[in-house]
Short mmCIF file of C-alpha atoms in Angstrom, two decimals:
data_model
loop_
_atom_site.label_atom_id
_atom_site.label_comp_id
_atom_site.label_asym_id
_atom_site.label_seq_id
_atom_site.Cartn_x
_atom_site.Cartn_y
_atom_site.Cartn_z
CA MET B 544 0.00 0.00 0.00
CA GLU B 545 1.44 3.28 -1.07
CA THR B 546 1.58 6.20 1.31
CA THR B 547 1.23 9.69 0.14
CA SER B 548 3.28 12.29 1.94
CA HIS B 549 1.99 15.25 -0.05
CA ASN B 550 -1.24 15.32 1.98
CA MET B 551 0.63 16.15 5.26
CA PRO B 552 0.80 19.84 6.14
CA PRO B 553 4.26 21.34 5.95
CA GLN B 554 6.04 22.03 9.26
CA LEU B 555 6.38 25.70 10.11
CA PRO B 556 9.47 27.11 11.77
CA PRO B 557 9.05 27.70 15.55
CA ASN B 558 7.58 31.05 16.49
CA GLU B 559 10.31 33.37 17.74
CA PRO B 560 9.45 36.50 19.70
CA PRO B 561 10.13 39.77 17.95
CA PHE B 562 13.55 41.35 18.31
CA TRP B 563 12.46 44.20 20.60
CA GLU B 564 10.57 41.81 22.85
CA ARG B 565 13.73 39.72 23.20
CA VAL B 566 15.69 42.87 24.02
CA PHE B 567 13.23 44.00 26.69
CA ASN B 568 13.14 40.52 28.22
CA SER B 569 16.90 40.01 28.16
CA VAL B 570 18.83 39.37 31.37
CA LEU B 571 21.53 41.89 30.51
CA LEU B 572 18.99 44.65 30.12
CA LYS B 573 17.42 43.70 33.46
CA LEU B 574 20.84 43.86 35.12
CA GLY B 575 21.47 47.25 33.54
CA VAL B 576 18.14 48.60 34.75
CA ILE B 577 18.81 47.26 38.27
CA PHE B 578 22.24 48.90 38.26
CA PHE B 579 20.71 52.19 37.14
CA LEU B 580 18.08 51.87 39.86
CA ILE B 581 20.78 51.40 42.49
CA LEU B 582 22.48 54.59 41.30
CA LEU B 583 19.13 56.35 41.35
CA LEU B 584 18.55 55.31 44.97
CA LEU B 585 21.71 57.19 45.94
CA LEU B 586 19.64 60.38 45.68
CA PRO B 587 17.15 59.52 48.43
CA MET B 588 20.02 58.10 50.50
CA SER B 589 21.74 61.50 50.30
CA LEU B 590 18.47 63.12 51.37
CA VAL B 591 18.42 60.80 54.38
CA ASP B 592 21.98 61.88 55.21
CA ASP B 593 20.88 65.52 55.01
CA LEU B 594 17.96 64.78 57.33
CA ILE B 595 20.25 63.13 59.88
CA ARG B 596 22.66 66.06 59.65
CA GLU B 597 19.82 68.55 60.09
CA ARG B 598 18.53 66.81 63.23
CA LYS B 599 22.07 66.57 64.53
CA TYR B 600 22.62 70.31 64.08
CA ARG B 601 19.30 70.94 65.76
CA GLU B 602 20.46 68.91 68.75
CA GLN B 603 23.73 70.88 68.84
CA ASP B 604 21.80 74.17 68.80
CA VAL B 605 19.63 73.06 71.69
CA THR B 606 22.69 71.79 73.55
CA ALA B 607 24.46 75.12 73.03
CA GLU B 608 21.37 76.94 74.32
CA ILE B 609 21.28 74.75 77.42
CA SER B 610 25.01 75.32 77.98
CA SER B 611 24.66 79.09 77.63
CA LYS B 612 22.13 79.12 80.47
CA TRP B 613 23.75 76.51 82.70
CA GLY B 614 27.45 77.00 82.03
CA ARG B 615 29.74 76.30 79.07
CA GLU B 616 32.74 73.99 78.90
CA GLN B 617 34.80 75.18 81.82
CA VAL B 618 38.53 75.84 81.90
CA ILE B 619 40.07 76.12 85.38
CA SER B 620 43.44 77.85 85.51
CA SER B 621 46.09 77.90 88.18
CA PRO B 622 46.43 81.36 89.80
CA VAL B 623 49.02 83.95 88.83
CA LEU B 624 50.48 86.58 91.16
CA ALA B 625 50.57 89.99 89.41
CA ILE B 626 52.44 92.95 90.93
CA PRO B 627 52.36 96.42 89.25
CA TYR B 628 55.38 98.68 88.96
CA ASP B 629 56.03 102.13 87.51
CA TYR B 630 58.68 103.02 85.02
CA VAL B 631 59.69 106.12 83.11
CA ARG B 632 59.02 106.06 79.41
CA GLU B 633 60.93 108.45 77.18
CA THR B 634 59.64 109.52 73.79
CA THR B 635 61.06 112.01 71.33
CA GLU B 636 58.86 114.59 69.63
CA ARG B 637 59.89 117.27 67.15
CA ASP B 638 58.49 120.76 67.69
CA GLU B 639 57.61 123.38 65.09
CA LYS B 640 61.21 124.60 64.89
CA GLY B 641 62.46 121.11 64.11
CA LYS B 642 64.01 120.60 67.52
CA ASP B 643 63.76 117.15 69.15
CA ASN B 644 62.33 117.21 72.67
CA VAL B 645 62.47 114.29 75.07
CA ILE B 646 59.17 113.72 76.86
CA ARG B 647 59.12 111.57 79.96
CA SER B 648 55.96 109.90 81.28
CA ILE B 649 55.19 107.47 84.07
CA GLN B 650 53.87 104.16 82.77
CA GLN B 651 52.65 101.06 84.56
CA ASP B 652 53.57 97.48 83.83
CA TRP B 653 53.42 94.18 85.70
CA LEU B 654 55.57 91.52 87.30
CA PHE B 655 54.11 88.02 87.05
CA LEU B 656 54.89 84.99 89.18
CA LEU B 657 53.56 81.49 88.59
CA PRO B 658 52.92 79.04 91.45
CA ASN B 659 55.52 76.59 92.56
CA GLN B 660 53.09 73.78 93.34
CA VAL B 661 49.31 73.40 92.90
CA ASN B 662 47.12 70.52 94.07
CA ILE B 663 43.57 70.37 92.67
CA LYS B 664 40.87 68.05 93.98
CA THR B 665 37.53 67.88 92.17
CA ASN B 666 34.34 65.98 92.80
CA VAL B 667 32.16 66.25 89.70
CA THR B 668 28.57 65.10 89.26
CA PRO B 669 27.41 64.99 85.63
CA GLU B 670 23.75 64.63 84.70
CA TYR B 671 21.40 65.00 81.74
CA LEU B 672 19.46 68.22 81.29
CA LYS B 673 16.57 67.84 78.84
CA ARG B 674 14.71 70.25 76.62
CA GLY B 675 11.97 68.62 74.58
CA ILE B 676 13.32 65.46 72.95
CA TYR B 677 16.92 66.64 73.24
CA GLN B 678 19.28 66.39 76.17
CA SER B 679 22.70 67.72 77.09
CA VAL B 680 25.32 66.58 79.58
CA VAL B 681 25.89 69.15 82.33
CA TYR B 682 27.72 68.86 85.64
CA ASN B 683 28.27 70.33 89.10
CA ALA B 684 31.84 70.36 90.39
CA GLN B 685 33.21 71.01 93.87
CA ILE B 686 36.78 72.20 93.41
CA GLU B 687 39.50 72.63 96.03
CA MET B 688 42.80 74.16 94.90
CA GLU B 689 45.77 74.69 97.17
CA GLY B 690 49.37 75.56 96.48
CA ASP B 691 52.20 77.97 97.14
CA PHE B 692 54.48 80.52 95.50
CA SER B 693 58.23 80.16 95.96
CA GLY B 694 58.78 83.94 95.67
CA LEU B 695 60.21 86.31 93.08
CA GLU B 696 63.88 85.87 92.22
CA HIS B 697 65.26 89.39 92.07
CA GLU B 698 68.50 88.48 90.36
CA LYS B 699 66.62 86.96 87.40
CA LEU B 700 64.45 90.03 86.88
CA GLY B 701 67.34 92.43 86.38
CA MET B 702 65.32 95.51 87.40
CA ASP B 703 65.08 98.04 90.21
CA LEU B 704 62.37 97.09 92.71
CA THR B 705 62.06 100.54 94.28
CA ASN B 706 59.15 101.42 91.97
CA VAL B 707 57.25 98.22 92.58
CA ARG B 708 53.82 98.87 94.11
CA TRP B 709 53.60 95.96 96.50
CA ASN B 710 50.35 97.13 98.07
CA ASP B 711 48.54 96.86 94.70
CA ALA B 712 49.45 93.21 94.03
CA LYS B 713 46.74 90.96 92.60
CA LEU B 714 46.09 87.25 92.59
CA VAL B 715 44.47 86.34 89.27
CA PHE B 716 42.96 82.99 88.37
CA GLY B 717 40.49 82.13 85.67
CA ILE B 718 37.49 80.07 84.73
CA ARG B 719 35.93 80.15 81.30
CA ASP B 720 32.30 80.97 82.08
CA LEU B 721 31.48 82.99 85.20
CA LYS B 722 27.82 82.08 84.80
CA GLY B 723 28.72 78.63 86.09
CA LEU B 724 29.66 79.93 89.56
CA LEU B 725 27.06 78.98 92.14
CA ASN B 726 28.57 81.32 94.74
CA SER B 727 31.65 83.46 95.29
CA PRO B 728 34.85 81.39 95.48
CA THR B 729 36.66 81.35 98.80
CA LEU B 730 40.31 82.45 98.70
CA THR B 731 42.67 82.02 101.64
CA TRP B 732 46.05 83.76 101.34
CA ASP B 733 48.28 82.29 104.03
CA THR B 734 45.71 82.46 106.85
CA THR B 735 43.72 85.45 105.61
CA ILE B 736 40.43 85.09 103.75
CA MET B 737 40.31 87.42 100.74
CA GLU B 738 37.44 88.82 98.72
CA ILE B 739 37.35 87.78 95.07
CA GLY B 740 35.83 89.83 92.26
CA THR B 741 36.13 90.73 88.59
CA PHE B 742 36.96 94.41 89.11
CA GLU B 743 40.44 94.37 87.53
CA LYS B 744 40.09 95.16 83.80
CA THR B 745 43.74 95.79 82.94
CA LEU B 746 44.66 92.14 83.42
CA GLN B 747 43.09 89.79 80.87
CA LEU B 748 45.17 86.69 81.43
CA PHE B 749 42.27 84.29 81.08
CA GLU B 750 38.95 84.20 79.29
CA SER B 751 37.18 85.24 82.51
CA ASN B 752 39.34 86.64 85.31
CA LEU B 753 38.75 86.39 89.04
CA VAL B 754 40.93 88.83 90.93
CA ALA B 755 41.75 89.34 94.60
CA ASN B 756 43.75 92.23 96.12
CA ILE B 757 46.84 90.84 97.86
CA PRO B 758 48.58 93.67 99.73
CA LEU B 759 52.28 92.85 100.01
CA SER B 760 55.00 94.73 101.81
CA SER B 761 58.15 93.41 100.15
CA ILE B 762 59.54 90.75 97.87
CA ALA B 763 59.65 88.36 100.80
CA ASP B 764 55.84 88.30 100.91
CA THR B 765 55.69 86.73 97.44
CA LYS B 766 56.65 83.44 99.09
CA GLN B 767 53.30 82.36 100.42
CA SER B 768 50.65 79.61 100.32
CA PHE B 769 47.05 79.87 99.16
CA SER B 770 43.86 77.84 98.81
CA ILE B 771 40.74 78.33 96.67
CA LYS B 772 37.38 76.62 97.00
CA MET B 773 34.45 76.98 94.62
CA ASN B 774 31.33 75.27 93.29
CA LEU B 775 31.17 75.39 89.53
CA ARG B 776 28.66 74.35 86.90
CA GLY B 777 29.53 73.50 83.31
CA SER B 778 28.65 71.28 80.36
CA LYS B 779 30.23 68.62 78.14
CA SER B 780 33.81 68.84 79.44
CA LEU B 781 35.88 69.94 82.40
CA ASN B 782 39.34 71.34 81.56
CA TYR B 783 42.39 72.31 83.61
CA PHE B 784 45.12 74.69 82.51
CA PRO B 785 48.21 73.73 84.55
CA ILE B 786 50.89 76.43 84.71
CA ALA B 787 52.55 75.71 88.07
CA ASN B 788 56.02 74.21 88.33
CA GLN B 789 54.31 71.04 89.53
CA THR B 790 50.56 70.42 89.21
CA SER B 791 48.69 67.54 90.79
CA ILE B 792 45.07 66.92 89.72
CA TYR B 793 42.70 64.40 91.26
CA VAL B 794 39.17 64.07 89.85
CA THR B 795 36.41 61.74 90.94
CA GLY B 796 32.86 61.60 89.67
CA LYS B 797 29.77 59.54 88.94
CA TRP B 798 29.80 58.89 85.20
CA ASN B 799 30.33 55.69 83.27
CA ASN B 800 31.65 57.15 80.03
CA PRO B 801 34.41 59.73 80.67
CA SER B 802 36.93 60.49 77.93
CA PHE B 803 40.40 61.75 78.91
CA ASN B 804 41.80 64.03 76.22
CA GLY B 805 44.04 67.06 76.01
CA GLY B 806 47.80 67.04 76.16
CA TYR B 807 48.12 64.85 79.25
CA LEU B 808 46.75 61.40 79.98
CA PRO B 809 46.11 60.47 83.61
CA GLU B 810 48.82 58.67 85.53
CA ASP B 811 46.18 56.52 87.15
CA ARG B 812 42.56 55.95 86.20
CA ASN B 813 39.73 53.72 87.33
CA VAL B 814 36.41 53.64 85.45
CA GLU B 815 33.75 51.40 86.96
CA ALA B 816 30.06 50.87 86.20
CA ASP B 817 28.86 54.30 87.25
CA GLN B 818 31.85 56.21 88.60
CA PHE B 819 35.43 57.08 87.80
CA GLN B 820 38.55 58.57 89.29
CA ALA B 821 41.75 59.83 87.67
CA THR B 822 45.02 61.41 88.75
CA TRP B 823 47.51 63.59 86.86
CA GLN B 824 51.04 64.67 87.79
CA ILE B 825 52.18 67.47 85.47
CA PRO B 826 55.60 69.15 85.63
CA SER B 827 56.37 72.46 83.95
CA PHE B 828 58.74 71.19 81.26
CA SER B 829 56.19 71.56 78.43
CA ARG B 830 54.90 74.91 79.71
CA SER B 831 55.27 77.82 77.29
CA LEU B 832 55.64 80.39 80.11
CA PRO B 833 58.63 81.06 82.37
CA ALA B 834 58.22 80.92 86.13
CA GLN B 835 58.33 84.73 86.31
CA TRP B 836 58.45 87.60 83.83
CA GLU B 837 57.66 91.27 83.43
CA GLY B 838 55.29 92.93 81.01
CA ASN B 839 51.58 92.28 80.41
CA PRO B 840 51.35 89.18 78.17
CA GLY B 841 47.66 89.39 77.28
CA ARG B 842 45.63 86.17 77.04
CA LEU B 843 47.56 83.08 78.11
CA TYR B 844 45.47 80.47 76.32
CA SER B 845 43.01 80.00 73.48
CA PHE B 846 40.31 77.40 74.14
CA SER B 847 38.46 76.02 71.13
CA GLY B 848 36.66 72.99 72.54
CA ILE B 849 36.59 69.42 71.33
CA ASP B 850 34.43 67.74 68.69
CA LEU B 851 32.69 64.98 70.79
CA THR B 852 30.93 63.36 67.71
CA GLU B 853 34.41 62.51 66.08
CA ASN B 854 36.61 62.47 69.30
CA ARG B 855 39.27 64.73 67.96
CA TYR B 856 40.41 68.29 68.37
CA SER B 857 38.60 71.04 66.56
CA ILE B 858 41.20 73.80 66.72
CA PRO B 859 41.12 76.81 64.42
CA ASP B 860 44.11 77.96 62.43
CA ASP B 861 44.96 80.88 64.72
CA VAL B 862 45.49 79.03 67.96
CA THR B 863 49.25 79.63 68.29
CA PRO B 864 49.83 83.33 67.67
CA GLU B 865 52.46 85.12 69.66
CA ILE B 866 51.19 86.84 72.79
CA ASN B 867 51.33 90.59 72.30
CA PRO B 868 54.62 91.64 73.88
CA SER B 869 54.76 94.65 76.14
CA GLY B 870 57.76 96.04 78.00
CA ASN B 871 60.35 93.32 78.50
CA THR B 872 58.01 90.42 77.82
CA PRO B 873 59.84 87.72 75.83
CA SER B 874 58.44 87.59 72.30
CA SER B 875 58.76 83.80 72.32
CA PHE B 876 55.64 83.42 74.47
CA THR B 877 52.90 81.59 72.62
CA LYS B 878 49.29 81.06 73.50
CA SER B 879 48.52 77.70 74.97
CA THR B 880 45.77 75.62 73.38
CA ASP B 881 43.61 72.61 74.17
CA SER B 882 46.66 70.38 73.74
CA ASP B 883 48.25 72.10 76.77
CA MET B 884 45.32 71.25 79.04
CA VAL B 885 43.90 68.34 80.95
CA GLN B 886 40.48 67.56 79.50
CA ILE B 887 37.72 65.31 80.79
CA ASN B 888 34.81 64.90 78.42
CA PHE B 889 31.54 63.54 79.71
CA LEU B 890 30.31 61.69 76.66
CA PRO B 891 26.64 60.74 76.42
CA GLU B 892 25.92 57.05 76.73
CA VAL B 893 24.52 56.84 73.19
CA ASN B 894 24.84 59.35 70.40
CA ASN B 895 21.85 58.36 68.27
CA TYR B 896 22.70 60.69 65.39
CA GLN B 897 26.26 59.46 65.14
CA LYS B 898 25.13 55.82 65.15
CA THR B 899 22.38 56.48 62.61
CA THR B 900 24.95 58.13 60.35
CA ARG B 901 27.18 55.07 60.63
CA VAL B 902 24.28 52.75 59.84
CA ALA B 903 23.29 54.85 56.80
CA LYS B 904 26.79 54.44 55.37
CA TYR B 905 26.00 50.77 54.81
CA GLY B 906 22.66 51.58 53.15
CA ILE B 907 23.71 51.21 49.53
CA LEU B 908 25.51 47.94 50.35
CA VAL B 909 22.31 46.45 51.83
CA ILE B 910 20.35 47.56 48.75
CA ILE B 911 22.88 45.94 46.38
CA LEU B 912 22.87 42.65 48.29
CA THR B 913 19.07 42.59 48.48
CA PHE B 914 18.66 43.30 44.78
CA ALA B 915 21.23 40.61 43.99
CA SER B 916 19.29 38.11 46.09
CA LEU B 917 16.06 39.12 44.33
CA PHE B 918 17.64 38.74 40.91
CA PHE B 919 19.01 35.26 41.67
CA THR B 920 15.62 34.20 43.00
CA GLU B 921 14.00 35.50 39.84
CA ILE B 922 16.37 33.45 37.71
CA ILE B 923 16.31 30.23 39.75
CA LYS B 924 12.56 30.14 40.36
CA LYS B 925 11.76 31.51 36.89
CA GLN B 926 9.42 34.01 38.52
CA ARG B 927 9.60 37.47 37.02
CA ILE B 928 9.73 40.50 39.32
CA HIS B 929 8.83 43.77 37.69
CA ILE B 930 11.23 46.71 37.88
CA ILE B 931 8.52 48.77 39.62
CA GLN B 932 8.53 46.18 42.37
CA TYR B 933 12.30 46.55 42.64
CA ILE B 934 11.76 50.28 43.06
CA LEU B 935 9.19 49.81 45.82
CA ILE B 936 11.50 47.43 47.70
CA GLY B 937 14.38 49.89 47.33
CA VAL B 938 12.23 52.75 48.68
CA ALA B 939 11.24 50.60 51.66
CA MET B 940 14.92 49.99 52.47
CA VAL B 941 15.69 53.72 52.20
CA LEU B 942 12.74 54.51 54.45
CA PHE B 943 14.28 52.25 57.09
CA TYR B 944 16.84 54.94 57.96
CA SER B 945 14.26 57.70 58.35
CA LEU B 946 12.22 55.35 60.52
CA LEU B 947 15.30 54.55 62.61
CA LEU B 948 16.11 58.25 63.04
CA ALA B 949 12.56 59.15 64.07
CA ILE B 950 12.20 56.33 66.62
CA SER B 951 15.69 56.82 68.09
CA GLU B 952 14.76 60.38 69.13
CA TYR B 953 12.27 58.90 71.59
CA LEU B 954 13.68 55.47 72.45
CA ASP B 955 17.20 54.14 72.93
CA PHE B 956 19.08 53.33 69.74
CA ASN B 957 19.08 49.53 70.06
CA THR B 958 15.31 49.38 70.58
CA ALA B 959 14.76 51.82 67.71
CA TYR B 960 16.97 49.72 65.41
CA VAL B 961 15.09 46.50 66.21
CA LEU B 962 11.69 48.11 65.68
CA ALA B 963 12.71 49.76 62.37
CA ALA B 964 14.35 46.54 61.11
CA VAL B 965 11.36 44.34 62.03
CA ALA B 966 8.96 46.74 60.34
CA THR B 967 11.08 46.95 57.16
CA VAL B 968 11.76 43.22 56.92
CA GLY B 969 8.10 42.41 57.54
CA LEU B 970 6.96 44.87 54.88
CA ILE B 971 9.38 43.57 52.21
CA ALA B 972 8.77 39.89 53.03
CA SER B 973 4.99 40.26 52.82
CA PHE B 974 5.39 42.15 49.54
CA ILE B 975 7.55 39.37 48.07
CA LYS B 976 5.02 36.77 49.28
CA SER B 977 2.25 38.58 47.40
CA ILE B 978 4.40 38.73 44.25
CA ILE B 979 5.80 35.19 44.09
CA LYS B 980 2.95 33.41 45.92
CA ASP B 981 5.52 31.22 47.62
CA LEU B 982 5.73 31.19 51.42
CA LYS B 983 9.12 29.47 51.43
CA ILE B 984 10.66 32.20 49.28
CA ALA B 985 9.13 34.88 51.51
CA LEU B 986 10.56 33.18 54.61
CA LEU B 987 13.91 32.85 52.85
CA PHE B 988 14.01 36.58 52.18
CA THR B 989 12.96 37.27 55.75
CA GLY B 990 16.05 35.38 56.85
CA ILE B 991 18.30 37.10 54.30
CA LEU B 992 17.16 40.62 55.24
CA SER B 993 17.32 39.78 58.95
CA LEU B 994 20.87 38.58 58.39
CA PHE B 995 21.82 41.81 56.62
CA TYR B 996 20.31 44.13 59.24
CA GLY B 997 21.61 41.96 62.08
CA PHE B 998 25.09 42.09 60.56
CA ILE B 999 25.00 45.90 60.42
CA PHE B 1000 23.74 46.02 64.02
CA VAL B 1001 26.68 43.92 65.19
CA LEU B 1002 29.10 46.23 63.37
CA MET B 1003 27.63 49.18 65.28
CA GLN B 1004 28.58 47.52 68.56
CA LEU B 1005 32.17 46.83 67.48
CA ARG B 1006 34.08 50.10 67.37
CA ASP B 1007 37.63 48.76 67.31
CA TYR B 1008 36.90 45.59 65.31
CA SER B 1009 34.19 46.84 62.93
CA LEU B 1010 36.56 47.00 59.93
CA ILE B 1011 37.90 43.46 60.20
CA VAL B 1012 34.49 41.94 61.07
CA GLY B 1013 32.75 43.92 58.32
CA THR B 1014 35.31 42.94 55.69
CA ILE B 1015 35.15 39.27 56.61
CA GLY B 1016 31.34 39.34 56.67
CA ILE B 1017 31.07 40.93 53.23
CA PHE B 1018 33.63 38.44 51.91
CA ILE B 1019 31.47 35.54 53.16
CA ILE B 1020 28.30 37.04 51.64
CA LEU B 1021 30.10 37.48 48.32
CA ALA B 1022 31.28 33.86 48.47
CA VAL B 1023 27.70 32.69 49.03
CA LEU B 1024 26.45 34.74 46.06
CA MET B 1025 29.23 33.33 43.89
CA ARG B 1026 28.23 29.83 44.95
CA VAL B 1027 24.59 30.48 44.11
CA SER B 1028 25.55 31.87 40.69
CA THR B 1029 27.16 28.54 39.77
CA ARG B 1030 23.71 26.91 39.92
CA ILE B 1031 22.50 29.09 37.06
CA ASN B 1032 23.08 28.18 33.42
CA TRP B 1033 23.87 31.67 32.16
CA TYR B 1034 24.38 30.45 28.55
CA GLN B 1035 20.70 29.58 28.23
CA PHE B 1036 19.96 33.27 28.02
CA ASP B 1037 22.38 33.63 25.09
CA ARG B 1038 20.52 30.84 23.20
CA LYS B 1039 17.23 32.57 23.88
#
C-alpha cells in the first residue's frame, strides 16, 4: 500500500518573539536597569543623610542653648600673682622749629609669678538636662585648689624694685564661664580670707578673670601659700590649665563614660560601672611660660573645645599666635591651646545621630545585596519581578533609615533599630510573598534581610573591630552569592 506524503501539512518554523521583545526581556537589560536603579537610589540616600545632619545640628543648637544658660565647657586655671610697677618712658617729639624734645611719662607694667606647686581636687557630678526630645550633659563640680608661691627671684628680673607697688598686688585665676559659679569662690592667702571679684580690667590673662587684692610689703611676701574653693557648673567637658612648676590633679565623679583628652593622659585611672577617678602629675617642662616675667602678656590660652561626635580636636588655624609683647616680655611666648590642658569629656551614653549616620553608610551595600538576592531568586525560580517592584522594595529599604532616626529620638538606639528593622523586613517579606505566591521564598528573604540588618547592628557595637568583622562578613556574603551563581546556566539566556 502506497503512502502519500503530499497530503501532510508542511512544518512551520518555531515562532520566535520579535527582536524588541527579546531585548526588553533580556537578562543583561534587566541587570542594567537594576544597576541604574541602584544609582538612582543614591539620591534619596543622600536626602536621608541631610535629614540626619539637620537633626544633629538641631540637637547641637539646643545643647548650646542649654550650655549658655547653665554653664559652658569650663577651663580652670592655676592662679598667677601679678604685681604692678612704675617706670619712666621716654619719647622724642619734634616741635615746630624742628628741635627734638624728650618727653618723659610714668607708665605702669606688671611683674608676674607662677605658682611653685598646685594641688587640685575635684568631685564632679554629671547629669542629663533635657529640653523637649533633646538632652545635654551638664555637671556640678566642687573644686578645692591649694598651692604655694616660691617667691620672686630678684637676680633673674634684672630691674630696680624701688618702683614696685607691693600694696597693689593681685592674685588672678580664671574660669571660662562665670555664669557657672554657684557662689563666690573662697580664697585664703596664708591664713587670711580674701574677697574675690572681677573688678580688675587691665589684666586679661584668662577668658574670665577672678581677681583678689593681695597687699604685700616686700619681695619676701611673694613666698606664700594659698587655697581656693568653689562650686562650679559646666557642660560637656571639664578642663584644667596647669601652669605651676608642679601640678597635681585628682578628679572623681559619677559617670560611666568619661573620655580623657588634652595634652596629658592620667597617671592613674579607674572607670567602673557608674563612677570614675583619675590622677595627673604634670611638671612644667612643656609649659610655654617662664616661672616669672615682666610685662603684660595678654591672654595666656586659646580654648576652642573638642568635637565629641568625632573624638578629635577642633582647633582653628589661629590658635598659636604670639602673645602681644609689652615692655620686656619675651616675644617667644605663645598662646597655649587645648593640647596644653587636661580635659575630661563627659560623653553621652549613646549618640543616636552618630550611630544612625554610621548605619546609613552601609545603606547602599544592603540595597545591592538585596537586589542581587532578588535577581538570583528571579532566575532560579523563573518568577519574574517587575522593575517597579524593585523600586518599591528599594524605597522601603531607604525609608528604614528615616524610621530609625525618628524612633531613636524617643527610644534608645538599640530598641529603635530593632523596631525599624522588624517593620522593614516584615513589609518587604509580605510584599515578596504577594508577588511570588511562595511562602518558602518569603521566609527565605525574611532570613536574608534579617541577616543583613543583624550584621549591620553587630558592626555598630564593634568600634575597634568593625573593619575586620565587616570585611570578613562581606567576603562571606560574596562567596555565598558566587556559589549560588554557579547553579544558574547563564548560557541559556544567550541561546534565547
